[in-house]
Amino acid sequence: MRLLIKIAAAVIVLGLVVIAGVWLTLHTSRPPLPDQQLFVNGRILTMDSQNRVAEALLVNGEQIAAVGDEARLRAMAGADAVVVDLQGQTLLPGFIDAHGHFPGTGLSARGVDLSSPPIGTVKSIADIQALLRRAAEQLDDGQWLFAFGYDDSLLTEQRHPTRQDLDAASSNHPIYLLHSSGHLGVANSLGLTRAGITGDTPDPEGGEIVRDPDGRATGLLLEHATDLVAPLAMDFSFWDFIAMSDLAAKQYLQAGVTTAQSGGVDTRFLRGLKLLSDLGRIPQRLIVWPLADKSAADLDDGTLRPDALQTDRFAVKAIKLIADGSIQGYTAHLHQPYYRHPDPAFRGFARLSDEALAEALIKYHCDGFQLAIHGNGDAAIDSILNGFAEAQAQCPNADPRAIVVHAQTASEAQLQRMKALGMTPSFFVAHTFFWGDRHRQRFLGPDRAARISPLHDAQKENLRFTAHLDSPVVPMDIGRLLWSATTRETRSGEVLGADQRVDIWQALRAVTIDAAWQSFEEARLGSLEVGKQADLVLLDRDPTTDRESLLNFNVERVWIGGRCMYQRNREQCVSAQ
């Protein structure tokens, strides 16, 4: 998912930095931090190495001071400690977004949401056209009209919109639609013209300008071809960026997320996130992955120095590379052909050659960076493993924790090889719900579809893994993620690969302590243990009791570093209950 690179122009116009900083400081406030808080009368899931459940939790300032029996902790607490009555509800570590694209879920503050049910209402190209016409009425002639989230496989027509479809919505505005996968897009005729795309424009390496039989662009752009249009259509202002960030932060708090990730950004976008974090505008901790192809020069010349940007709320971690695309966009690179495709031999394609991928992996690994490599198709995953094996041979690292992002079709042999190489997968397990039926019927076929997101196989190999939502590809909904990992039910209600289910404790670890570990943050985040940061989420029910409750729990309160940042149905947190 390459969404945030396409928002790259949204970040700081240098002349506005000082003014923006002053304005944001005046309009940002942090809740008070009690000296001491004692949490009692609830079920406290520590997510430590033994998944212990405690009666009470004592917090001094931002850190956890004690966990255990209520009587002992009451004796330890000072007379002025704020006592938080959990009222029988369940407290656990704040959820960690193992991979996403913050603040992408806030795109609705700037673009038109074209999602289909159950997320949105779009069912046909006519629905898309109606929403675009309505949005065009609010714009000046010639202004870009941007929309996002459409899914061709959920439309009545079972196809992508064409430039002619979009021209019918508006010929006075250049239009660009971003596919729900983030790997494809569609432009209208004026949008193609603005981007300089003609019948003679060559396909960029790792991308395709889809053409009709007469050689004219249909409007559909795949992978790197989207780079020709997206930066123009998504040239958002700094104030748009703030609006998106504010909306996304609220959505993440409502989901119980205390550590968010922006998994693939350029240097300017990174610095914009850093500014908002430093000013307290973003309440969550942020983990940011620079994109290798966008930040290479800055990393090489020292303009971008991750260690210099590190704070307790902001960290530049892995360097992100992208090996292939999206299964539902037919751009993931597979060993065997797609199940149903107009070309029965079509296997997708790589975004980088094996040589170029290996060269980049060797470079950044030997420079001491953690790596995160997007790979959905099994052919792409083999390329990643081969390249990283070369990197490890040249510069051995006993604990690299190189992340295979999505690892959608990883085989048992590939999982075994990841473990041997010191790698770790992060699975987009909600694919089983959102696209599972279509993977089985259209993209992969029954056998391969049953093994997407092979969590149980990874667990069987004792290969530590995480789970993520790749938001905004799907909404930030931790309950849906946990439910998908434990049930693997599709939209139709069928179970897709029952033998790949894991229990709720393993699923919870994938968004708490194991997610912290994957980013080298396990010493201070991810579990409720002495000395760690008091990042907490309170749920109205115990998620370990039954799988169906995962779709129904409410996040009642969220604390980050001991500060209460969110309370359901209240504008501000109350200090105690």
Coordinates of C-alpha atoms in Angstrom, one line a residue:
M1 CA 0.0 0.0 0.0
R2 CA 1.7 3.1 -1.2
L3 CA -0.9 5.7 -0.2
L4 CA 1.2 8.1 1.8
I5 CA 3.7 8.6 -0.9
K6 CA 0.9 9.8 -3.0
I7 CA 0.1 12.4 -0.3
A8 CA 3.8 13.4 -0.2
A9 CA 3.2 17.0 -1.4
A10 CA 0.9 17.5 1.6
V11 CA 3.9 18.0 3.8
I12 CA 5.5 21.3 4.9
V13 CA 5.9 24.3 2.7
L14 CA 9.0 25.7 4.4
G15 CA 7.7 29.2 4.6
L16 CA 4.8 28.1 6.7
V17 CA 6.6 26.0 9.3
V18 CA 7.1 28.7 11.9
I19 CA 3.6 30.1 11.5
A20 CA 2.1 26.7 11.6
G21 CA 4.1 25.7 14.7
V22 CA 2.9 28.7 16.6
W23 CA -0.7 28.1 15.5
L24 CA -0.6 24.4 16.4
T25 CA 1.0 25.1 19.8
L26 CA -1.8 27.5 20.6
H27 CA -4.4 25.0 19.5
T28 CA -3.0 21.9 21.1
S29 CA -3.3 20.9 24.7
R30 CA -2.2 17.8 26.6
P31 CA -4.3 16.3 29.4
P32 CA -2.9 16.4 32.9
L33 CA -0.6 13.7 34.1
P34 CA -1.4 12.4 37.6
D35 CA 1.5 11.7 39.8
Q36 CA 0.2 8.3 40.6
Q37 CA -2.8 6.2 39.5
L38 CA -4.1 2.9 40.8
F39 CA -6.3 0.8 38.5
V40 CA -8.5 -1.7 40.4
N41 CA -11.7 -3.7 40.1
G42 CA -11.2 -5.1 36.6
R43 CA -9.6 -7.8 34.6
I44 CA -6.1 -6.7 33.7
L45 CA -4.5 -8.6 30.8
T46 CA -0.8 -8.0 31.1
M47 CA 0.3 -9.7 27.8
D48 CA 3.6 -10.6 29.4
S49 CA 5.4 -13.8 28.5
Q50 CA 2.9 -15.9 30.4
N51 CA -0.2 -13.9 29.5
R52 CA -0.9 -13.3 33.2
V53 CA -4.1 -11.7 34.4
A54 CA -3.7 -9.2 37.3
E55 CA -6.1 -7.6 39.8
A56 CA -4.4 -4.2 39.9
L57 CA -2.0 -1.9 38.2
L58 CA 0.0 1.0 39.8
V59 CA 1.3 3.8 37.6
N60 CA 3.8 6.5 38.6
G61 CA 3.7 9.3 36.1
E62 CA 4.2 7.8 32.7
Q63 CA 5.5 4.4 33.8
I64 CA 4.1 1.2 35.3
A65 CA 5.3 0.9 38.9
A66 CA 3.7 -2.4 39.9
V67 CA 1.3 -5.1 38.7
G68 CA -0.4 -7.7 40.8
D69 CA -2.7 -8.2 43.8
E70 CA -4.9 -5.3 44.7
A71 CA -4.2 -5.4 48.4
R72 CA -0.4 -5.2 47.8
L73 CA -0.7 -2.4 45.4
R74 CA -3.1 -0.4 47.6
A75 CA -0.5 -0.6 50.3
M76 CA 2.1 0.7 47.9
A77 CA 0.0 3.6 46.6
G78 CA 0.4 7.0 48.1
A79 CA -2.5 8.8 49.9
D80 CA -3.0 11.1 46.9
A81 CA -3.0 8.4 44.2
V82 CA -5.9 8.7 41.7
V83 CA -7.9 5.5 42.0
V84 CA -9.4 4.4 38.7
D85 CA -12.3 2.0 39.2
L86 CA -12.4 -0.2 36.2
Q87 CA -16.0 -1.3 37.1
G88 CA -15.4 -4.9 36.1
Q89 CA -14.1 -4.0 32.6
T90 CA -10.9 -5.2 30.9
L91 CA -7.6 -3.3 30.8
L92 CA -4.8 -4.3 28.5
P93 CA -1.8 -2.8 26.7
G94 CA -2.7 -0.1 24.1
F95 CA -3.0 -1.6 20.6
I96 CA 0.0 -1.2 18.3
D97 CA -0.5 -0.6 14.6
A98 CA 2.0 -3.1 13.2
H99 CA 1.6 -1.7 9.7
G100 CA -0.6 1.1 8.3
H101 CA -0.4 4.5 6.7
F102 CA -1.3 7.1 9.2
P103 CA -3.0 9.5 8.6
G104 CA -4.5 7.8 5.6
T105 CA -7.8 7.0 7.3
G106 CA -8.3 10.8 7.5
L107 CA -8.5 11.1 3.7
S108 CA -12.2 11.7 3.9
A109 CA -11.3 15.2 5.2
R110 CA -10.0 16.0 1.7
G111 CA -11.3 13.4 -0.8
V112 CA -14.5 11.6 -1.8
D113 CA -14.9 8.1 -0.1
L114 CA -16.0 5.5 -2.8
S115 CA -16.0 2.5 -0.5
S116 CA -18.5 -0.3 -1.0
P117 CA -20.5 -2.0 1.7
P118 CA -19.9 -2.8 4.5
I119 CA -17.6 0.2 4.7
G120 CA -19.5 2.6 2.4
T121 CA -22.4 2.7 0.0
V122 CA -21.0 2.5 -3.5
K123 CA -22.3 -0.5 -5.5
S124 CA -21.9 0.7 -9.1
I125 CA -20.1 3.0 -11.5
A126 CA -23.3 5.1 -11.5
D127 CA -22.9 5.5 -7.8
I128 CA -19.3 6.7 -8.3
Q129 CA -20.4 9.2 -10.9
A130 CA -23.1 10.6 -8.7
L131 CA -20.7 11.2 -5.8
L132 CA -18.2 12.8 -8.1
R133 CA -20.8 15.1 -9.6
R134 CA -21.8 16.2 -6.2
A135 CA -18.2 16.8 -5.1
A136 CA -17.5 18.7 -8.4
E137 CA -20.1 21.3 -7.5
Q138 CA -18.0 22.4 -4.6
L139 CA -14.9 23.0 -6.6
D140 CA -13.6 25.7 -9.0
D141 CA -13.3 24.7 -12.6
G142 CA -9.9 23.1 -13.3
Q143 CA -9.4 22.0 -9.7
W144 CA -8.5 18.4 -9.1
L145 CA -11.2 16.1 -7.9
F146 CA -9.7 13.3 -5.8
A147 CA -11.6 10.2 -4.6
F148 CA -10.4 7.0 -3.0
G149 CA -11.5 3.5 -1.9
Y150 CA -13.3 2.1 -4.9
D151 CA -13.1 -1.7 -5.4
D152 CA -13.8 -2.9 -8.9
S153 CA -14.6 -6.4 -7.7
L154 CA -17.5 -5.1 -5.6
L155 CA -19.1 -3.0 -8.4
T156 CA -22.1 -4.3 -10.3
E157 CA -20.2 -3.9 -13.5
Q158 CA -17.2 -6.0 -12.2
R159 CA -14.7 -3.7 -13.9
H160 CA -12.7 -0.5 -13.3
P161 CA -14.2 2.8 -14.3
T162 CA -12.7 4.2 -17.5
R163 CA -11.7 7.7 -18.4
Q164 CA -15.0 8.0 -20.3
D165 CA -16.9 7.0 -17.2
L166 CA -15.2 9.7 -15.3
D167 CA -15.5 12.3 -18.1
A168 CA -19.3 11.8 -17.8
A169 CA -19.1 12.8 -14.2
S170 CA -17.1 16.0 -15.0
S171 CA -15.0 17.2 -17.9
N172 CA -14.2 20.5 -16.2
H173 CA -12.1 18.9 -13.5
P174 CA -9.2 16.5 -13.7
I175 CA -10.2 13.5 -11.7
Y176 CA -8.2 10.8 -10.0
L177 CA -9.6 7.7 -8.2
L178 CA -7.4 5.7 -5.9
H179 CA -8.2 2.0 -5.7
S180 CA -8.9 0.5 -2.3
S181 CA -5.6 -1.4 -2.6
G182 CA -3.6 1.7 -3.0
H183 CA -1.7 0.1 -5.9
L184 CA -4.0 1.2 -8.8
G185 CA -5.7 4.4 -9.9
V186 CA -8.0 5.8 -12.6
A187 CA -7.8 9.2 -14.2
N188 CA -10.3 11.0 -16.6
S189 CA -9.2 12.5 -19.9
L190 CA -8.3 15.9 -18.4
G191 CA -6.4 14.2 -15.6
L192 CA -4.3 12.2 -18.1
T193 CA -3.7 15.4 -20.1
R194 CA -2.6 17.2 -17.0
A195 CA -0.1 14.4 -16.3
G196 CA 1.2 14.5 -19.9
I197 CA 0.0 10.9 -20.6
T198 CA -0.5 10.3 -24.3
G199 CA -0.6 7.3 -26.6
D200 CA 3.2 7.6 -26.9
T201 CA 3.9 7.7 -23.2
P202 CA 6.0 4.6 -22.3
D203 CA 5.1 2.4 -19.3
P204 CA 7.3 3.2 -16.3
E205 CA 9.5 0.4 -15.0
G206 CA 7.3 -1.6 -12.5
G207 CA 4.1 -0.1 -13.8
E208 CA 1.6 -0.1 -16.6
I209 CA -0.5 2.5 -18.4
V210 CA -3.4 0.3 -19.4
R211 CA -4.5 0.9 -23.0
D212 CA -7.4 -0.1 -25.3
P213 CA -7.0 -2.0 -28.5
D214 CA -6.3 1.2 -30.4
G215 CA -3.4 2.1 -28.0
R216 CA -5.2 4.8 -26.1
A217 CA -5.0 5.0 -22.3
T218 CA -8.1 3.7 -20.7
G219 CA -7.5 5.8 -17.6
L220 CA -6.4 2.8 -15.5
L221 CA -2.9 3.0 -14.1
L222 CA -1.0 0.2 -12.3
E223 CA 1.7 0.4 -9.7
H224 CA 4.5 2.9 -10.7
A225 CA 2.3 4.3 -13.4
T226 CA 0.2 5.9 -10.7
D227 CA 3.2 8.1 -9.9
L228 CA 2.5 10.0 -13.1
V229 CA -0.9 11.3 -11.8
A230 CA -1.2 10.8 -8.0
P231 CA 1.3 13.6 -6.9
L232 CA -0.8 16.1 -9.0
A233 CA -4.2 15.0 -7.7
M234 CA -3.0 14.7 -4.1
D235 CA -1.1 17.9 -3.8
F236 CA -2.8 18.7 -0.6
S237 CA -2.1 21.8 1.5
F238 CA -0.5 21.8 4.9
W239 CA -3.8 22.6 6.4
D240 CA -5.4 19.6 4.6
F241 CA -2.7 17.5 6.1
I242 CA -3.5 18.8 9.6
A243 CA -7.2 18.0 9.1
M244 CA -6.5 14.5 7.9
S245 CA -4.1 13.9 10.8
D246 CA -6.7 15.2 13.4
L247 CA -9.4 12.9 12.0
A248 CA -7.1 9.9 11.8
A249 CA -5.8 10.4 15.4
K250 CA -9.4 10.5 16.6
Q251 CA -10.2 7.3 14.7
Y252 CA -7.2 5.5 16.1
L253 CA -8.0 6.5 19.7
Q254 CA -11.5 5.2 19.2
A255 CA -10.0 1.9 18.1
G256 CA -7.7 1.8 21.2
V257 CA -4.5 2.4 19.2
T258 CA -1.7 4.0 21.2
T259 CA 1.1 3.5 18.7
A260 CA 0.4 4.3 15.1
Q261 CA 2.5 3.6 12.0
S262 CA 3.2 5.5 8.8
G263 CA 4.6 2.7 6.8
G264 CA 6.2 4.3 3.7
V265 CA 6.8 8.0 3.4
D266 CA 9.2 10.5 1.8
T267 CA 11.4 12.8 3.7
R268 CA 9.0 15.8 3.6
F269 CA 6.1 13.8 4.8
L270 CA 8.2 12.4 7.6
R271 CA 9.1 15.8 8.8
G272 CA 5.5 16.9 8.7
L273 CA 4.6 14.0 11.0
K274 CA 7.5 14.8 13.2
L275 CA 6.4 18.5 13.6
L276 CA 2.8 17.4 14.5
S277 CA 4.2 14.9 17.0
D278 CA 6.6 17.3 18.6
L279 CA 3.8 19.8 19.1
G280 CA 1.5 17.2 20.6
R281 CA -1.0 17.4 17.8
I282 CA -0.8 13.7 17.3
P283 CA -1.5 12.0 20.6
Q284 CA -0.3 8.5 19.6
R285 CA 3.3 7.4 19.5
L286 CA 4.4 7.2 15.8
I287 CA 6.6 4.7 14.1
V288 CA 7.6 5.8 10.6
W289 CA 9.2 3.9 7.7
P290 CA 10.9 6.0 5.0
L291 CA 10.5 4.6 1.5
A292 CA 13.9 3.7 0.1
D293 CA 13.1 5.0 -3.4
K294 CA 11.9 8.3 -2.1
S295 CA 14.4 9.0 0.7
A296 CA 17.6 7.3 -0.6
A297 CA 19.5 10.6 -1.3
D298 CA 18.5 12.0 2.1
L299 CA 19.6 8.9 3.9
D300 CA 22.9 8.7 1.9
D301 CA 23.9 12.3 2.5
G302 CA 22.8 12.5 6.1
T303 CA 20.0 14.9 5.5
L304 CA 17.7 12.3 7.1
R305 CA 19.3 10.9 10.2
P306 CA 16.8 8.6 12.0
D307 CA 18.7 8.7 15.3
A308 CA 18.5 12.5 15.4
L309 CA 14.7 12.4 15.1
Q310 CA 14.1 9.9 17.9
T311 CA 11.8 10.9 20.8
D312 CA 9.7 9.0 23.2
R313 CA 6.8 9.6 20.8
F314 CA 8.4 9.4 17.4
A315 CA 10.8 6.9 15.9
V316 CA 12.1 6.3 12.4
K317 CA 12.5 2.5 12.2
A318 CA 12.7 0.3 9.2
I319 CA 13.5 1.3 5.6
K320 CA 10.5 0.3 3.4
L321 CA 10.8 -1.4 0.0
I322 CA 8.1 -2.7 -2.3
A323 CA 8.6 -5.9 -4.2
D324 CA 5.2 -6.3 -5.8
G325 CA 1.6 -5.1 -5.7
S326 CA -1.9 -6.3 -4.7
I327 CA -3.5 -9.7 -5.2
Q328 CA -7.0 -8.1 -5.7
G329 CA -5.4 -5.7 -8.2
Y330 CA -3.7 -8.6 -10.1
T331 CA -0.4 -6.9 -9.5
A332 CA 1.0 -9.2 -6.9
H333 CA 3.7 -11.5 -8.3
L334 CA 2.8 -15.2 -8.1
H335 CA 4.6 -18.4 -9.1
Q336 CA 1.4 -19.8 -10.6
P337 CA -1.1 -17.9 -12.7
Y338 CA -4.1 -16.1 -11.2
Y339 CA -7.1 -18.4 -10.9
R340 CA -9.4 -16.4 -13.3
H341 CA -7.8 -13.7 -15.5
P342 CA -8.3 -12.8 -19.2
D343 CA -4.7 -14.1 -19.8
P344 CA -4.6 -17.6 -18.3
A345 CA -0.8 -17.5 -18.0
F346 CA -0.8 -14.1 -16.1
R347 CA 1.2 -14.2 -12.8
G348 CA 1.3 -10.5 -12.0
F349 CA 4.7 -8.8 -12.0
A350 CA 7.5 -7.5 -9.8
R351 CA 8.0 -3.8 -9.1
L352 CA 11.7 -4.3 -8.9
S353 CA 14.0 -6.8 -10.6
D354 CA 15.6 -9.4 -8.4
E355 CA 19.0 -7.7 -8.9
A356 CA 17.7 -4.2 -8.0
L357 CA 15.8 -5.6 -4.9
A358 CA 18.8 -7.5 -3.7
E359 CA 21.1 -4.5 -4.2
A360 CA 18.8 -2.3 -2.1
L361 CA 18.4 -4.9 0.6
I362 CA 22.2 -5.4 0.9
K363 CA 22.8 -1.6 0.9
Y364 CA 20.4 -0.8 3.7
H365 CA 21.0 -3.9 5.7
C366 CA 24.8 -3.3 5.7
D367 CA 24.2 0.3 6.6
G368 CA 22.6 -1.0 9.8
F369 CA 18.9 -0.3 9.0
Q370 CA 16.0 -2.6 9.8
L371 CA 14.2 -3.5 6.6
A372 CA 10.5 -3.8 5.9
I373 CA 9.6 -5.3 2.4
H374 CA 6.1 -5.4 1.0
G375 CA 5.5 -8.8 -0.6
N376 CA 2.1 -10.3 -1.3
G377 CA 2.7 -12.9 -4.0
D378 CA 4.8 -16.0 -3.3
A379 CA 7.2 -15.2 -6.2
A380 CA 7.8 -11.8 -4.7
I381 CA 8.4 -13.4 -1.3
D382 CA 11.0 -15.7 -2.8
S383 CA 12.7 -12.6 -4.3
I384 CA 12.7 -10.9 -0.9
L385 CA 14.1 -14.0 0.9
N386 CA 16.8 -14.5 -1.7
G387 CA 17.9 -10.8 -1.6
F388 CA 17.9 -10.8 2.2
A389 CA 19.9 -14.0 2.3
E390 CA 22.6 -12.2 0.2
A391 CA 22.4 -9.2 2.6
Q392 CA 22.9 -11.5 5.6
A393 CA 25.8 -13.3 4.0
Q394 CA 27.6 -10.0 3.4
C395 CA 26.7 -8.4 6.7
P396 CA 25.6 -11.0 9.3
N397 CA 23.2 -9.8 12.0
A398 CA 22.1 -12.2 14.7
D399 CA 18.8 -10.3 15.2
P400 CA 17.8 -8.3 12.1
R401 CA 14.0 -8.6 12.4
A402 CA 13.5 -7.8 8.8
I403 CA 9.8 -7.6 8.2
V404 CA 8.0 -9.2 5.3
V405 CA 4.9 -7.0 5.0
H406 CA 1.7 -8.7 4.2
A407 CA 3.3 -12.1 3.4
Q408 CA -0.1 -13.0 2.0
T409 CA 0.7 -16.2 0.1
A410 CA 3.8 -17.3 2.1
S411 CA 4.3 -21.1 2.0
E412 CA 5.5 -23.3 4.9
A413 CA 8.9 -23.5 3.3
Q414 CA 9.1 -19.7 3.0
L415 CA 8.1 -19.3 6.7
Q416 CA 10.8 -21.7 7.7
R417 CA 13.3 -19.8 5.7
M418 CA 12.2 -16.5 7.3
K419 CA 12.9 -17.9 10.7
A420 CA 16.3 -19.1 9.6
L421 CA 17.2 -15.7 8.3
G422 CA 15.9 -13.8 11.4
M423 CA 13.0 -12.3 9.5
T424 CA 9.4 -11.8 10.8
P425 CA 6.1 -11.5 8.8
S426 CA 3.3 -9.1 9.4
F427 CA 0.0 -10.5 8.1
F428 CA -2.9 -8.5 6.7
V429 CA -5.3 -11.1 8.1
A430 CA -8.5 -9.1 7.6
H431 CA -8.1 -10.0 3.9
T432 CA -9.9 -13.2 4.9
F433 CA -13.1 -11.1 5.5
F434 CA -12.8 -8.3 3.0
W435 CA -11.5 -10.2 0.0
G436 CA -11.6 -13.9 1.0
D437 CA -14.6 -14.9 -1.1
R438 CA -13.1 -13.3 -4.2
H439 CA -9.6 -14.8 -3.5
R440 CA -11.3 -18.2 -3.6
Q441 CA -13.6 -17.6 -6.6
R442 CA -11.5 -15.2 -8.7
F443 CA -8.0 -14.4 -7.7
L444 CA -6.3 -17.5 -6.2
G445 CA -8.8 -20.3 -6.3
P446 CA -9.9 -22.5 -3.4
D447 CA -6.6 -24.1 -2.4
R448 CA -4.3 -21.1 -2.4
A449 CA -7.0 -18.8 -0.9
A450 CA -7.4 -21.1 2.1
R451 CA -3.7 -20.4 3.0
I452 CA -3.6 -16.6 2.7
S453 CA -2.3 -15.0 5.9
P454 CA -1.0 -18.3 7.3
L455 CA -0.9 -17.3 11.0
H456 CA -1.1 -20.9 12.4
D457 CA 1.7 -22.1 10.1
A458 CA 3.9 -19.3 11.4
Q459 CA 2.9 -20.1 15.0
K460 CA 3.7 -23.8 14.4
E461 CA 7.2 -22.8 13.2
N462 CA 7.7 -20.6 16.4
L463 CA 8.0 -17.7 14.0
R464 CA 7.1 -14.5 15.8
F465 CA 4.6 -12.4 13.7
T466 CA 2.2 -9.5 13.9
A467 CA -1.1 -8.7 12.3
H468 CA -2.2 -5.4 10.8
L469 CA -5.0 -3.6 8.9
D470 CA -3.0 -1.6 6.4
S471 CA -5.3 1.2 7.1
P472 CA -6.8 3.0 5.2
V473 CA -7.0 0.0 2.9
V474 CA -9.6 -1.2 5.5
P475 CA -10.8 0.8 8.5
M476 CA -8.9 1.0 11.7
D477 CA -10.9 -1.7 13.5
I478 CA -8.8 -3.8 15.9
G479 CA -11.9 -5.9 16.7
R480 CA -12.3 -6.9 13.1
L481 CA -8.6 -7.8 12.9
L482 CA -8.8 -10.0 16.0
W483 CA -12.1 -11.6 14.8
S484 CA -10.5 -12.4 11.4
A485 CA -7.5 -14.0 13.0
T486 CA -9.6 -16.2 15.2
T487 CA -12.5 -17.1 12.9
R488 CA -11.3 -16.5 9.3
E489 CA -14.9 -15.9 8.2
T490 CA -15.5 -14.2 4.9
R491 CA -18.2 -11.8 3.9
S492 CA -20.4 -14.7 2.9
G493 CA -20.0 -16.3 6.3
E494 CA -17.8 -19.2 5.1
V495 CA -14.6 -20.1 6.9
L496 CA -11.5 -19.6 4.7
G497 CA -8.8 -22.0 5.8
A498 CA -9.9 -23.1 9.2
D499 CA -6.5 -24.7 10.0
Q500 CA -4.9 -21.2 9.8
R501 CA -6.9 -19.8 12.7
V502 CA -5.2 -18.9 16.0
D503 CA -6.6 -18.4 19.4
I504 CA -7.5 -15.0 20.8
W505 CA -4.4 -14.8 23.0
Q506 CA -2.1 -15.3 20.0
A507 CA -4.1 -12.7 18.1
L508 CA -3.9 -10.2 21.0
R509 CA -0.1 -10.7 21.2
A510 CA 0.1 -9.8 17.4
V511 CA -1.2 -6.3 18.1
T512 CA 0.5 -5.8 21.5
I513 CA 3.8 -7.3 22.7
D514 CA 4.7 -9.0 19.4
A515 CA 4.0 -5.8 17.5
A516 CA 6.3 -3.9 20.0
W517 CA 9.0 -6.6 19.5
Q518 CA 8.8 -6.4 15.7
S519 CA 9.8 -2.7 15.9
F520 CA 12.5 -3.2 18.7
E521 CA 10.2 -1.5 21.2
E522 CA 9.5 -4.5 23.5
A523 CA 11.6 -3.0 26.4
R524 CA 9.1 -0.2 26.9
L525 CA 5.8 -1.0 25.1
G526 CA 3.4 -3.8 24.4
S527 CA 2.8 -5.3 27.8
L528 CA 1.8 -4.2 31.3
E529 CA 5.0 -4.8 33.2
V530 CA 7.1 -2.8 35.6
G531 CA 9.1 0.0 34.0
K532 CA 7.1 0.1 30.8
Q533 CA 5.2 3.0 29.5
A534 CA 1.6 3.2 30.8
D535 CA -0.1 2.9 27.4
L536 CA -3.4 1.4 28.2
V537 CA -6.8 0.6 26.7
L538 CA -10.0 -0.2 28.6
L539 CA -12.6 -2.4 26.9
D540 CA -16.2 -2.8 28.0
R541 CA -15.8 -6.6 27.9
D542 CA -13.2 -9.3 28.0
P543 CA -12.1 -10.1 24.4
T544 CA -10.8 -13.5 25.5
T545 CA -14.2 -14.9 26.5
D546 CA -15.6 -15.6 23.0
R547 CA -14.8 -14.7 19.4
E548 CA -18.1 -13.0 18.5
S549 CA -17.6 -10.4 21.3
L550 CA -14.6 -9.1 19.2
L551 CA -17.0 -7.5 16.8
N552 CA -18.9 -5.8 19.5
F553 CA -16.5 -4.5 22.2
N554 CA -16.3 -0.8 22.8
V555 CA -13.1 1.0 23.7
E556 CA -14.0 2.9 26.8
R557 CA -10.8 4.8 27.6
V558 CA -7.3 5.2 26.3
W559 CA -4.2 6.3 28.2
I560 CA -0.9 7.1 26.5
G561 CA 2.1 7.5 28.9
G562 CA -0.3 7.7 31.8
R563 CA -2.4 10.5 30.3
C564 CA -6.0 9.8 29.6
M565 CA -6.4 10.7 25.9
Y566 CA -9.8 9.4 25.1
Q567 CA -13.0 8.5 26.9
R568 CA -16.1 7.2 25.1
N569 CA -19.1 9.5 25.0
R570 CA -17.1 12.3 26.7
E571 CA -15.3 15.3 25.3
Q572 CA -12.6 15.0 28.0
C573 CA -11.5 12.2 30.3
V574 CA -12.5 12.2 33.9
S575 CA -9.7 11.6 36.4
A576 CA -11.4 8.7 38.2
Q577 CA -14.6 6.7 38.2

